[in-house]
PDB file of C-alpha atoms in Angstrom:
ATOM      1  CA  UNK A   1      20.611  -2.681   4.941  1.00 97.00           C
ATOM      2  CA  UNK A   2      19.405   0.630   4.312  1.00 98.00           C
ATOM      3  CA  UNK A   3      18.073   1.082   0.400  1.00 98.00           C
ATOM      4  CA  UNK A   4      17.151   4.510  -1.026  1.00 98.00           C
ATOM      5  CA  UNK A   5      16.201   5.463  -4.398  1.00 98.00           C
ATOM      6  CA  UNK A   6      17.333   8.519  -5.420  1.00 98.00           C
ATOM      7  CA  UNK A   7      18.510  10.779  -8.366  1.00 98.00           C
ATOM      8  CA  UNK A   8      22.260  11.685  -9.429  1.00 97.00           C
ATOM      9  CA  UNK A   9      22.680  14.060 -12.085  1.00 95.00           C
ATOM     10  CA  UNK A  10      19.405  13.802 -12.849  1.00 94.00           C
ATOM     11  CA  UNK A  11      19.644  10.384 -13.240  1.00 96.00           C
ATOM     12  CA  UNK A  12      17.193   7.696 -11.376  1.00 97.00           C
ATOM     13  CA  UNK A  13      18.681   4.777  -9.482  1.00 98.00           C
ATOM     14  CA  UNK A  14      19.042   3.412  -6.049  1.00 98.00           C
ATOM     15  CA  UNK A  15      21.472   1.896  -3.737  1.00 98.00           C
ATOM     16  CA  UNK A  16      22.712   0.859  -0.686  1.00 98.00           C
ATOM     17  CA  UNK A  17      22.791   4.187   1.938  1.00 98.00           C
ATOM     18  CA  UNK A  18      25.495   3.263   5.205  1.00 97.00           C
ATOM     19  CA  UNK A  19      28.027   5.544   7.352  1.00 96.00           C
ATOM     20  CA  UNK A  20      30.594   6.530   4.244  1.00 97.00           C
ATOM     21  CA  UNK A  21      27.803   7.258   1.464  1.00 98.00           C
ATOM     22  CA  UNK A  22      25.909   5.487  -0.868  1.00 98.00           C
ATOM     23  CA  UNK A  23      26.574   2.558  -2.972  1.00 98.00           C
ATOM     24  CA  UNK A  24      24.709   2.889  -6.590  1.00 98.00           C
ATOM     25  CA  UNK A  25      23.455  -0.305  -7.275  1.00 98.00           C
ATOM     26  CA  UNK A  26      21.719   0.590 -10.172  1.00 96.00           C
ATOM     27  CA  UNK A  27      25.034   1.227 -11.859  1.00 95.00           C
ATOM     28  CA  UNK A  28      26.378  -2.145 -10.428  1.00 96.00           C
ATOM     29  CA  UNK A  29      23.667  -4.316 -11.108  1.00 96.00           C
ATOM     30  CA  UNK A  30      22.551  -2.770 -15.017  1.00 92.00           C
ATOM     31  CA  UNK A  31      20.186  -5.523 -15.641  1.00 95.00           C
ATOM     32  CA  UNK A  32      17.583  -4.988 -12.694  1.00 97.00           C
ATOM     33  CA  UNK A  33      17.008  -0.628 -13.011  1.00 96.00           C
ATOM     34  CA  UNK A  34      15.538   0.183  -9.630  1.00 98.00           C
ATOM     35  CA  UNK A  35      14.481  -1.083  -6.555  1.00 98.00           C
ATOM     36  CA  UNK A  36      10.941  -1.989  -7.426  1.00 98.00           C
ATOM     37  CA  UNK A  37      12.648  -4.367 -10.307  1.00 98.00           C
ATOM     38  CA  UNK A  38      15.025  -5.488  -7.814  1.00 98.00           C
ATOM     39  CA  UNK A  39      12.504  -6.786  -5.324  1.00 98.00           C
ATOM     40  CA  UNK A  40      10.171  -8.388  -7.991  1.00 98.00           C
ATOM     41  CA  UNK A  41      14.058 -11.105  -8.796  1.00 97.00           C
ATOM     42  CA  UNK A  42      13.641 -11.541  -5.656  1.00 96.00           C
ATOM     43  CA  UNK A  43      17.640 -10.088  -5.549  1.00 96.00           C
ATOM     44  CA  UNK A  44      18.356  -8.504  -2.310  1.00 96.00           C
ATOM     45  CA  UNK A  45      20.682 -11.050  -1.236  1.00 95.00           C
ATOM     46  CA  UNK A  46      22.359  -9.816  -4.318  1.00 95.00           C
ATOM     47  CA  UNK A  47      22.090  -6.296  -3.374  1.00 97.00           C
ATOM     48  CA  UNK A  48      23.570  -7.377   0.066  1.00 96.00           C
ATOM     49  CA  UNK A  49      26.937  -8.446  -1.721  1.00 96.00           C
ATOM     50  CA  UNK A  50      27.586  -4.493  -2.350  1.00 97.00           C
ATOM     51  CA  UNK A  51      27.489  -3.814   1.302  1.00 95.00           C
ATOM     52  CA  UNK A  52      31.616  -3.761   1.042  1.00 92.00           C
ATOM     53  CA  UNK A  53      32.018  -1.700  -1.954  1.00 96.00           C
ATOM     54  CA  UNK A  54      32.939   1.857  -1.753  1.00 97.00           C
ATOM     55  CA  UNK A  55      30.552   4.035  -1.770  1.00 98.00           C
ATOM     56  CA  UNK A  56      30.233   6.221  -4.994  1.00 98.00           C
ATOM     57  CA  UNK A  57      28.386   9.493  -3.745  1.00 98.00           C
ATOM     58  CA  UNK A  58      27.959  11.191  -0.246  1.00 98.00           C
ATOM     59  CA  UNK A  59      24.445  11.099   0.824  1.00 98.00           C
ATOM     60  CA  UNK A  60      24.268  14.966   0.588  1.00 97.00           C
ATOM     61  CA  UNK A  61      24.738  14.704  -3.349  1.00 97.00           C
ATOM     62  CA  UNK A  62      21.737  12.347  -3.900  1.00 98.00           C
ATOM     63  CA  UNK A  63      18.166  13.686  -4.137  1.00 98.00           C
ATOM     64  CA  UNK A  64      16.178  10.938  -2.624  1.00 98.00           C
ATOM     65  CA  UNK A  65      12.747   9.637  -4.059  1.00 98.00           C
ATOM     66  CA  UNK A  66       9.871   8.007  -3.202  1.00 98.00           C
ATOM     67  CA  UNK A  67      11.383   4.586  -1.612  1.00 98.00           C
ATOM     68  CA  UNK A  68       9.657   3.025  -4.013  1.00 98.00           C
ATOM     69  CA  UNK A  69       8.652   5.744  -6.757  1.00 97.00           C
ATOM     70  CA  UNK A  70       6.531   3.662  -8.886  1.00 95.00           C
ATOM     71  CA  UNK A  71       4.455   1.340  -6.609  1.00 98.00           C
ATOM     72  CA  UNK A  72       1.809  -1.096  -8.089  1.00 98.00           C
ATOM     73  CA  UNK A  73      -0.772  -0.298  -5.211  1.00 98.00           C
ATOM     74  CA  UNK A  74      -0.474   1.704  -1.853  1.00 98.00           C
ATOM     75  CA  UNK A  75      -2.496   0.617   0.709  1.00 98.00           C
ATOM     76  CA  UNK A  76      -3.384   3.330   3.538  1.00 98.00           C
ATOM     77  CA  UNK A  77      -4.452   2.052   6.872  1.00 97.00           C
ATOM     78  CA  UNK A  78      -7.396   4.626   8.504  1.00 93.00           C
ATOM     79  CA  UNK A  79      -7.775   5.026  12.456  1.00 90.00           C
ATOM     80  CA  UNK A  80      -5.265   2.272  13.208  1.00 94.00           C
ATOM     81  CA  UNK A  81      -4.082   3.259  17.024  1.00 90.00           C
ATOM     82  CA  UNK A  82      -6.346   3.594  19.442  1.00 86.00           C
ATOM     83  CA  UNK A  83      -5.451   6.806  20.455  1.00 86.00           C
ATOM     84  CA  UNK A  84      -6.267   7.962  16.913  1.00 86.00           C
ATOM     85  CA  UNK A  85      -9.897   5.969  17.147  1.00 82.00           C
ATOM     86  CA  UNK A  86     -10.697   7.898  20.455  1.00 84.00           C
ATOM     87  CA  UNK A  87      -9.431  11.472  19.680  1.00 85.00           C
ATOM     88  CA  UNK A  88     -11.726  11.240  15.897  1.00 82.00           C
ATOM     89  CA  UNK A  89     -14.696   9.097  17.559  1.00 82.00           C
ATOM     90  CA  UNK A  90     -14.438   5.937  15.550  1.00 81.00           C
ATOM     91  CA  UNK A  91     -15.383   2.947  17.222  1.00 85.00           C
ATOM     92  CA  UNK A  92     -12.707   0.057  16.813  1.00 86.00           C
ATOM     93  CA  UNK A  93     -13.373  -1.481  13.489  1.00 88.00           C
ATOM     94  CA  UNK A  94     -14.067  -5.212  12.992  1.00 93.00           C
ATOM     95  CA  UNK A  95     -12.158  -4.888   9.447  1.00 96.00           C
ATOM     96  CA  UNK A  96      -9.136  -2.729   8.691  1.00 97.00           C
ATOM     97  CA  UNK A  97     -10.208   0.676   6.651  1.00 95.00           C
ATOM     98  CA  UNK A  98      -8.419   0.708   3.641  1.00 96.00           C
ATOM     99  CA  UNK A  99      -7.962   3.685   1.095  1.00 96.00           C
ATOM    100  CA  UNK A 100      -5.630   4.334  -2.244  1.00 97.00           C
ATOM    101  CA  UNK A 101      -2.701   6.815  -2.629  1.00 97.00           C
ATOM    102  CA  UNK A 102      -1.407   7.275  -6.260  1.00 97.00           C
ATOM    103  CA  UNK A 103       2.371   6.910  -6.469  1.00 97.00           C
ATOM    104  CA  UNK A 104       2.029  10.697  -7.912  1.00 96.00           C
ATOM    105  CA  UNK A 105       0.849  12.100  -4.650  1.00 98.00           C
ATOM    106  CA  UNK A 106       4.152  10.972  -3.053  1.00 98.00           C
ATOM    107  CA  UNK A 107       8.002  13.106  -1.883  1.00 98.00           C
ATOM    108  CA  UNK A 108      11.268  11.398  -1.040  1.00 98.00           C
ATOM    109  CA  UNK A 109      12.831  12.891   1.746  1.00 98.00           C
ATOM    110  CA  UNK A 110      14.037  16.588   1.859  1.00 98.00           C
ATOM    111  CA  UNK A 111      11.448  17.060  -0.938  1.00 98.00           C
ATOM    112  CA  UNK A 112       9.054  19.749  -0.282  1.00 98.00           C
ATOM    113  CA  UNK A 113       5.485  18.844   0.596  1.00 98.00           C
ATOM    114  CA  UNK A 114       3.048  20.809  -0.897  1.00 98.00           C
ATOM    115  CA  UNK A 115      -0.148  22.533   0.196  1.00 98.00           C
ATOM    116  CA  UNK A 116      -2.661  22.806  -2.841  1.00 98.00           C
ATOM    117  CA  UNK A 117      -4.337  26.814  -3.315  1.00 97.00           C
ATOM    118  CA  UNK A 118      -7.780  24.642  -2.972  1.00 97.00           C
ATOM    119  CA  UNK A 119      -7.169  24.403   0.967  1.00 97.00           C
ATOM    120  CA  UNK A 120      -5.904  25.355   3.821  1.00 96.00           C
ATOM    121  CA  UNK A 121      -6.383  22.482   6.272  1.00 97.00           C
ATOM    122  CA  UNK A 122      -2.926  20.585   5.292  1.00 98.00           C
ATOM    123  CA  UNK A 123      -2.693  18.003   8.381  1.00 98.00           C
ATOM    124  CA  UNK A 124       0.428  15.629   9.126  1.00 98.00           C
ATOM    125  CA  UNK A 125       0.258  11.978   9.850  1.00 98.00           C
ATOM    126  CA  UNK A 126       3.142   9.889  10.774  1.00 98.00           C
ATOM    127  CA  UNK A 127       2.816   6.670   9.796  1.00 98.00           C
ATOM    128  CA  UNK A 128       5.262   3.420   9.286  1.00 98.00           C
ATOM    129  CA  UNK A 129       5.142   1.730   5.789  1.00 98.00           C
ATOM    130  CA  UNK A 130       5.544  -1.979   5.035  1.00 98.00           C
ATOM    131  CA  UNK A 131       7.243  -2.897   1.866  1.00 98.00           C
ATOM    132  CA  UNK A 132       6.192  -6.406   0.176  1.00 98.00           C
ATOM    133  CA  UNK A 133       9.294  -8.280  -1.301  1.00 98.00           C
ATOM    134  CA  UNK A 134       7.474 -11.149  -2.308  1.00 98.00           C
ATOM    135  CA  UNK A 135       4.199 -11.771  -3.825  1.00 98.00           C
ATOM    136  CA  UNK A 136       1.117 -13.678  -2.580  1.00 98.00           C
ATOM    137  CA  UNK A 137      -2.235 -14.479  -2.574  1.00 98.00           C
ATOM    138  CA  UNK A 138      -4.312 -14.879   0.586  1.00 98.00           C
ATOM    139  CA  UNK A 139      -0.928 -15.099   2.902  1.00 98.00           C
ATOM    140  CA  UNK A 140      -1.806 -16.436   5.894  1.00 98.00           C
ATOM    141  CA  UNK A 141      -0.976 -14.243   9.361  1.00 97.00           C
ATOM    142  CA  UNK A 142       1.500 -16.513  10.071  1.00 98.00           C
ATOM    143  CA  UNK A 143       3.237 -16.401   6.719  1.00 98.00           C
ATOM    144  CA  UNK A 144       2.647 -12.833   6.341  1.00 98.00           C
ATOM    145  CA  UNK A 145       6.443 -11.437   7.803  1.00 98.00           C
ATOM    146  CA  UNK A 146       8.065 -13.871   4.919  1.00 98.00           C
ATOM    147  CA  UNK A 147       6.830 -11.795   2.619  1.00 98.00           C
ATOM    148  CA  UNK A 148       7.683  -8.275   4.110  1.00 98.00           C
ATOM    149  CA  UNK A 149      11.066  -6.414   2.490  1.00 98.00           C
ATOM    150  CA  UNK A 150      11.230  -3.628   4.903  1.00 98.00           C
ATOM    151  CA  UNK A 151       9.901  -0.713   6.538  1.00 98.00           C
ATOM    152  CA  UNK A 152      10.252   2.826   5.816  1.00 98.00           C
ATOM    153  CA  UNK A 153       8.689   6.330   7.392  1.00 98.00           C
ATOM    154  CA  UNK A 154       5.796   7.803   6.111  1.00 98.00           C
ATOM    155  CA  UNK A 155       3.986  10.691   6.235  1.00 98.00           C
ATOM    156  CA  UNK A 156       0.570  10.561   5.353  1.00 98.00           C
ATOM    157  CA  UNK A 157      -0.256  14.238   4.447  1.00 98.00           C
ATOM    158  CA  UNK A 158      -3.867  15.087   4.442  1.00 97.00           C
ATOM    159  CA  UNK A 159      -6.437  17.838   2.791  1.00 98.00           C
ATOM    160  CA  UNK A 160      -8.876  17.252   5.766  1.00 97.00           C
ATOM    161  CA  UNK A 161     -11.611  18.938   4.355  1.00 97.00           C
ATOM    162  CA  UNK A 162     -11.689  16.606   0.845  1.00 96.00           C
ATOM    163  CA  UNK A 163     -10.862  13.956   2.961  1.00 95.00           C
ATOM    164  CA  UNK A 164     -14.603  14.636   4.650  1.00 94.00           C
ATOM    165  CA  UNK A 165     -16.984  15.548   1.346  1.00 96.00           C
ATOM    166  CA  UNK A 166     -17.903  12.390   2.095  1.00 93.00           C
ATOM    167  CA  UNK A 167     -17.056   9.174   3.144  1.00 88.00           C
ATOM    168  CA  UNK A 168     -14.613   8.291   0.461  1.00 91.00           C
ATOM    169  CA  UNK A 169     -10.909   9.268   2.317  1.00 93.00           C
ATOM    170  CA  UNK A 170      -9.118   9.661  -1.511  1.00 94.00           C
ATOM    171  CA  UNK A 171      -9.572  13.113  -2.802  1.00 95.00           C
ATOM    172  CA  UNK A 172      -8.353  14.324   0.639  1.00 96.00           C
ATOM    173  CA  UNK A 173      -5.449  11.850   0.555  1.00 97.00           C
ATOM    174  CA  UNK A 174      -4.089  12.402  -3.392  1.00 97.00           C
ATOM    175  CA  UNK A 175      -3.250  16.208  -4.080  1.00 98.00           C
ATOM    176  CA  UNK A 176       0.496  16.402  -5.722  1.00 97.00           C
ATOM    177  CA  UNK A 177       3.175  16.241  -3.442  1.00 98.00           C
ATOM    178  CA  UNK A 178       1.017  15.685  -0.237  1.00 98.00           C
ATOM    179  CA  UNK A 179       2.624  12.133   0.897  1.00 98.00           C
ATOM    180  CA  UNK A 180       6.585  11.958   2.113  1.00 98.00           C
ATOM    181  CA  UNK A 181       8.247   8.569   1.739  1.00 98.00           C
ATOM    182  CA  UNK A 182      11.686   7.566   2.884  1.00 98.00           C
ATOM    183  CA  UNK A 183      14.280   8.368   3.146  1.00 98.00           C
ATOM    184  CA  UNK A 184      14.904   4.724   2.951  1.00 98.00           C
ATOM    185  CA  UNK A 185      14.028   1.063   3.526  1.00 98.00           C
ATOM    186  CA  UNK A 186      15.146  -0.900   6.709  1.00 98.00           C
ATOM    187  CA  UNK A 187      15.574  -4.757   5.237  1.00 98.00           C
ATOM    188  CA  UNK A 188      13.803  -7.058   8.048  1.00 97.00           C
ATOM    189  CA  UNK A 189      17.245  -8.770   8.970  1.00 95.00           C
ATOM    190  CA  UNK A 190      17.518  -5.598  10.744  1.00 95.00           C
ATOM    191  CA  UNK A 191      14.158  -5.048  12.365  1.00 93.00           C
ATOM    192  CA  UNK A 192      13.397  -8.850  13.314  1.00 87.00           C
ATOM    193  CA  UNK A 193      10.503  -7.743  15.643  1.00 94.00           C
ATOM    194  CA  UNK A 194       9.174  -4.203  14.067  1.00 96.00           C
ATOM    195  CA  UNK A 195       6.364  -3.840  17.121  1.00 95.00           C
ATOM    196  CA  UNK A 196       9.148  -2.341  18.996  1.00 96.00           C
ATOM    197  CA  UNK A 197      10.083   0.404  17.266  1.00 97.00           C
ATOM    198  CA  UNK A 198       8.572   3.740  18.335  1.00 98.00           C
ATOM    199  CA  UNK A 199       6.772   6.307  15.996  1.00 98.00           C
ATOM    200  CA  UNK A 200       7.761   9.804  16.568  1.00 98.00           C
ATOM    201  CA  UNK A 201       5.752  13.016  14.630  1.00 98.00           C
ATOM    202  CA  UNK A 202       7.783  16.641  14.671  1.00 98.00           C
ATOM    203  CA  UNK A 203       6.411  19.938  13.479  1.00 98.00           C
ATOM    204  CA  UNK A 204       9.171  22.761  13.903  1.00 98.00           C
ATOM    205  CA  UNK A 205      10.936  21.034  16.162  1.00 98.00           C
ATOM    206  CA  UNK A 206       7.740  20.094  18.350  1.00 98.00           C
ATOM    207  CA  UNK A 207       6.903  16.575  19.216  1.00 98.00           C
ATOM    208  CA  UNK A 208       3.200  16.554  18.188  1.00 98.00           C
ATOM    209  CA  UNK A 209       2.438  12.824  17.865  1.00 98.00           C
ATOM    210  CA  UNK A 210       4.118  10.025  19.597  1.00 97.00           C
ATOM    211  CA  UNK A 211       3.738   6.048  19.850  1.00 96.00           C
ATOM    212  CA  UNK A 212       4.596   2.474  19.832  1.00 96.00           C
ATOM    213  CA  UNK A 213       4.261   0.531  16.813  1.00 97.00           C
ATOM    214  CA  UNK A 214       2.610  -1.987  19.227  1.00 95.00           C
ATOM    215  CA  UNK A 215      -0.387   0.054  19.930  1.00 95.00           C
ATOM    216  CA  UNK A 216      -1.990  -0.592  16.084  1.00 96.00           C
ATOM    217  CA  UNK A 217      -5.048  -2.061  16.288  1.00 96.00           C
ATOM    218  CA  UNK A 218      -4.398  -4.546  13.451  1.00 97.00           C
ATOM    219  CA  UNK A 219      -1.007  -5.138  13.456  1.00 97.00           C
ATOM    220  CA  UNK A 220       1.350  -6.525  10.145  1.00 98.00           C
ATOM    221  CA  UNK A 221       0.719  -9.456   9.788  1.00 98.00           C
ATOM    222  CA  UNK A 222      -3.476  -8.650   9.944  1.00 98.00           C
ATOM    223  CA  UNK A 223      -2.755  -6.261   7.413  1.00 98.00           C
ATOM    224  CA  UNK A 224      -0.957  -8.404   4.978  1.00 98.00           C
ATOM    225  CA  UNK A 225      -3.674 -11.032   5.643  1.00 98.00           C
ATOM    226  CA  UNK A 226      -6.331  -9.229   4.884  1.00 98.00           C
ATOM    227  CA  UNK A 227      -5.097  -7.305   1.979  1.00 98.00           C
ATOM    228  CA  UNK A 228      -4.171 -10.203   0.128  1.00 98.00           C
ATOM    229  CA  UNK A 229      -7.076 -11.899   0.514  1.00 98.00           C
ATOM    230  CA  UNK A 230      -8.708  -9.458  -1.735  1.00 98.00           C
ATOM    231  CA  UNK A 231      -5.769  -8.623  -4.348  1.00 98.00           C
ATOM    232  CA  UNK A 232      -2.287 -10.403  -5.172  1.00 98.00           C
ATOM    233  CA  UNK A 233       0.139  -8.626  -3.135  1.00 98.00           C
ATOM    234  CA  UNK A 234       3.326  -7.995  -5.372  1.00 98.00           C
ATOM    235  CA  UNK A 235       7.146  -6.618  -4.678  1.00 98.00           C
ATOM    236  CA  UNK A 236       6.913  -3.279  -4.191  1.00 98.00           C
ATOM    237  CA  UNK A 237       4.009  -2.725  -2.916  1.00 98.00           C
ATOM    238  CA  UNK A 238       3.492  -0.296  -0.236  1.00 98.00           C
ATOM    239  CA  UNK A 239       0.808  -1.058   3.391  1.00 98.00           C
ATOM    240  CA  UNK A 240       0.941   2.499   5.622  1.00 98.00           C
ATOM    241  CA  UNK A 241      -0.203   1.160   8.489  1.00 98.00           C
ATOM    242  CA  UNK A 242      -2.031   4.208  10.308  1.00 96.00           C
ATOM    243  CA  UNK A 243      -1.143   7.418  12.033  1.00 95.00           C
ATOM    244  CA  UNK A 244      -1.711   7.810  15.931  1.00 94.00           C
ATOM    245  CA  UNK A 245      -3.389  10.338  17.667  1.00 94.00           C
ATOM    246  CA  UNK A 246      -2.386  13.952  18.125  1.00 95.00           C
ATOM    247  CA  UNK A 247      -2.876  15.181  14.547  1.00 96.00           C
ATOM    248  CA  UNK A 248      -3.455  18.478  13.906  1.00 96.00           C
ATOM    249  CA  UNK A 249      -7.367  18.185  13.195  1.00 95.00           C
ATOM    250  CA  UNK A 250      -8.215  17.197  16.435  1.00 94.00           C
ATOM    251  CA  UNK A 251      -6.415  20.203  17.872  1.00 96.00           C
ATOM    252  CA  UNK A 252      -8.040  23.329  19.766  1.00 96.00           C
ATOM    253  CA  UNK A 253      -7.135  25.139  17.861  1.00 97.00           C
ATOM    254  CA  UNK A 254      -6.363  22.535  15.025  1.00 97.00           C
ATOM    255  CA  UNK A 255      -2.637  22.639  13.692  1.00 98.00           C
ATOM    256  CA  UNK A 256      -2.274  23.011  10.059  1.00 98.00           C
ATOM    257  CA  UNK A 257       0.975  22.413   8.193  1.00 98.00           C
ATOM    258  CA  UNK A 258       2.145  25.578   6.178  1.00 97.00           C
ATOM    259  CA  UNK A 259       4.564  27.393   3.713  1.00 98.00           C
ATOM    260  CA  UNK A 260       7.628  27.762   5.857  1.00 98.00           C
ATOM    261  CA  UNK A 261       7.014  24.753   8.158  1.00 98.00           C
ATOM    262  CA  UNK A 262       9.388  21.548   8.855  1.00 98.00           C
ATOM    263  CA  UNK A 263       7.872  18.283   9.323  1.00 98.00           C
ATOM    264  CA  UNK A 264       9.973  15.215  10.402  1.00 98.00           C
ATOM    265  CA  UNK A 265       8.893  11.633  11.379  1.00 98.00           C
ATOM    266  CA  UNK A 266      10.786   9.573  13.286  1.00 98.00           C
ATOM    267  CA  UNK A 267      10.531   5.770  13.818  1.00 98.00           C
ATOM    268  CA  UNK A 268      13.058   4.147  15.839  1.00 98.00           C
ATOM    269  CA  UNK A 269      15.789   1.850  14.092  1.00 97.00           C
ATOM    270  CA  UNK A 270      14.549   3.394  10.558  1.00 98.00           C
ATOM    271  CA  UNK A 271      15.175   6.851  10.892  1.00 98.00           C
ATOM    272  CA  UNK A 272      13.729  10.496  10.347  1.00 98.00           C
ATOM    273  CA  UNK A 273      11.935  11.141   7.524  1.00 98.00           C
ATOM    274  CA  UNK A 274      11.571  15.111   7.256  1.00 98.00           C
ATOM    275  CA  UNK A 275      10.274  17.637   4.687  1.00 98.00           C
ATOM    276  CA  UNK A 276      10.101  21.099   4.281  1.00 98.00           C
ATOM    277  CA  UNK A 277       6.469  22.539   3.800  1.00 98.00           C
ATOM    278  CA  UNK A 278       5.338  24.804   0.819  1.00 98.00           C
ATOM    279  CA  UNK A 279       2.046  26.306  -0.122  1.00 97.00           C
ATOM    280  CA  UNK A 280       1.320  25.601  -4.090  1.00 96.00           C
ATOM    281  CA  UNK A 281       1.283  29.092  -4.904  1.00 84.00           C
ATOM    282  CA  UNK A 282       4.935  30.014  -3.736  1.00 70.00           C
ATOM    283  CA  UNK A 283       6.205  26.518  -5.296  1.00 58.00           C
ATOM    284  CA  UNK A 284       4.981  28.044  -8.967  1.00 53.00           C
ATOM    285  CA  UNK A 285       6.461  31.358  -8.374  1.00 47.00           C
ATOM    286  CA  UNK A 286       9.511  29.613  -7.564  1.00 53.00           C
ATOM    287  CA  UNK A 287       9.764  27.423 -10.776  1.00 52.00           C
ATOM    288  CA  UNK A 288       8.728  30.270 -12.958  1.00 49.00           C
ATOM    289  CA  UNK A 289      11.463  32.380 -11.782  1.00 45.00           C
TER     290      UNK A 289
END
């Protein structure tokens, strides 16, 4: 299945996204509000009983959130392809790098991302995100993919200049509306073996970062492993496992994102994940008017 969350009217729900439109599950299933809820019953065999209904809106009338819009932690995975290690001059870590996004600093899909007035170095990063379903506690790596609920795109949007006051990633990784997320979820009865899916990055139209999934340097499973070890892992929570190389800091000259630009990311058997760019400034001229 493919499972969105989204607003209708300018009301919040989430459903089931296939070839006619979208089924609104949250209207269906009343007791269990959004997909975060949904996860923690443990109900997506439930959700998978809608999969015949018909759908209730065309996917053009929905404006898609955050996959998961209110996350209990996001996990961000730093130099996680080798390519990436090699073009920034990190040696391969023993342990994975790990830094926080606020669910605050994330876009659904079509959603503009924004570049803050306080910089100018606005870099993409396409990334694939791992959704928990089920909770756990120092998850073995070979238990890990039991507890996985899908995979969505990601685009890790970065203020490389905070990112580097020092050695702290955050600041640089949680302005407003910096972090794209969607459009959907791919349930794992889909993507049985996610390593061979392929990780695309577009800016205008111009492939600008490309990979397998099988190049990370720690792969799912590590991740899962190691992250629980340190913290309960719970449904909804969100692992982006890494960006490869070819971002736009390690360009000559480096690529920034800007007002104007289009920025899509692309993982095979998921699908594109694209946002418009917008500089703060314009974005508050807009609302005011």
């Amino acid at each position: 299945m493919k499972v969105a969350s989204f607003t209708i009217s300018g009301t919040a729900s989430y459903g089931i996204v296939t070839d006619k439109g979208v089924i609104d599950a949250g209207k269906r299933l009343k007791a269990i509000p959004t997909l975060k809820a949904l996860l923690a019953k443990g109900s997506l065999d439930e959700l998978k009983k809608l999969t015949g209904e018909k759908p209730d809106y065309a996917l053009a009338d929905v404006a898609l959130l955050p996959t998961i819009p209110d996350p209990d932690k996001i996990f961000c995975i730093g130099v996680n392809y080798a390519t990436h290690l090699a073009e920034s001059g990190h040696p391969t870590p023993a342990h994975p790098m790990i830094f926080t996004r606020f669910a605050n600093s994330q876009v659904g899909h079509g959603q503009p991302m924004i570049r803050p007035l306080e910089s100018e170095r606005f870099d993409y990063e396409g990334e694939m995100a791992v959704i928990i379903g089920k909770a756990g506690r120092r998850i073995s790596r070979e238990a890990a993919l039991g507890h996985v609920a899908g995979y969505a795109c990601y685009n890790d949007g970065s203020i490389r200049d905070w990112q580097r006051h020092t050695s702290q990633f955050a600041p640089g990784k949680n302005f407003a509306g910096t972090g794209g997320f969607g459009p959907w979820m791919v349930t794992t009865d889909e993507l049985t073996d996610v390593s061979k899916q392929t990780l695309i990055t577009r800016l205008n139209g111009v492939e600008v970062q490309k990979a397998p999934i099988s190049d990370l340097v720690f792969d799912v499973p590590a991740l899962i492993a190691y992250c629980s070890t340190f913290t309960e892992l719970v449904p909804g929570d969100v692992i982006v496992t890494g960006t490869t190389g070819g971002v736009g800091a390690y360009r000559t000259p480096p690529l920034w994102m800007k007002g104007g630009d289009t920025v899509e990311i692309e993982i095979s058997g998921i699908g594109i994940l694209s946002n418009p760019v917008k500089d703060e400034g314009s974005v508050a001229a807009t609302r005011a008017a």
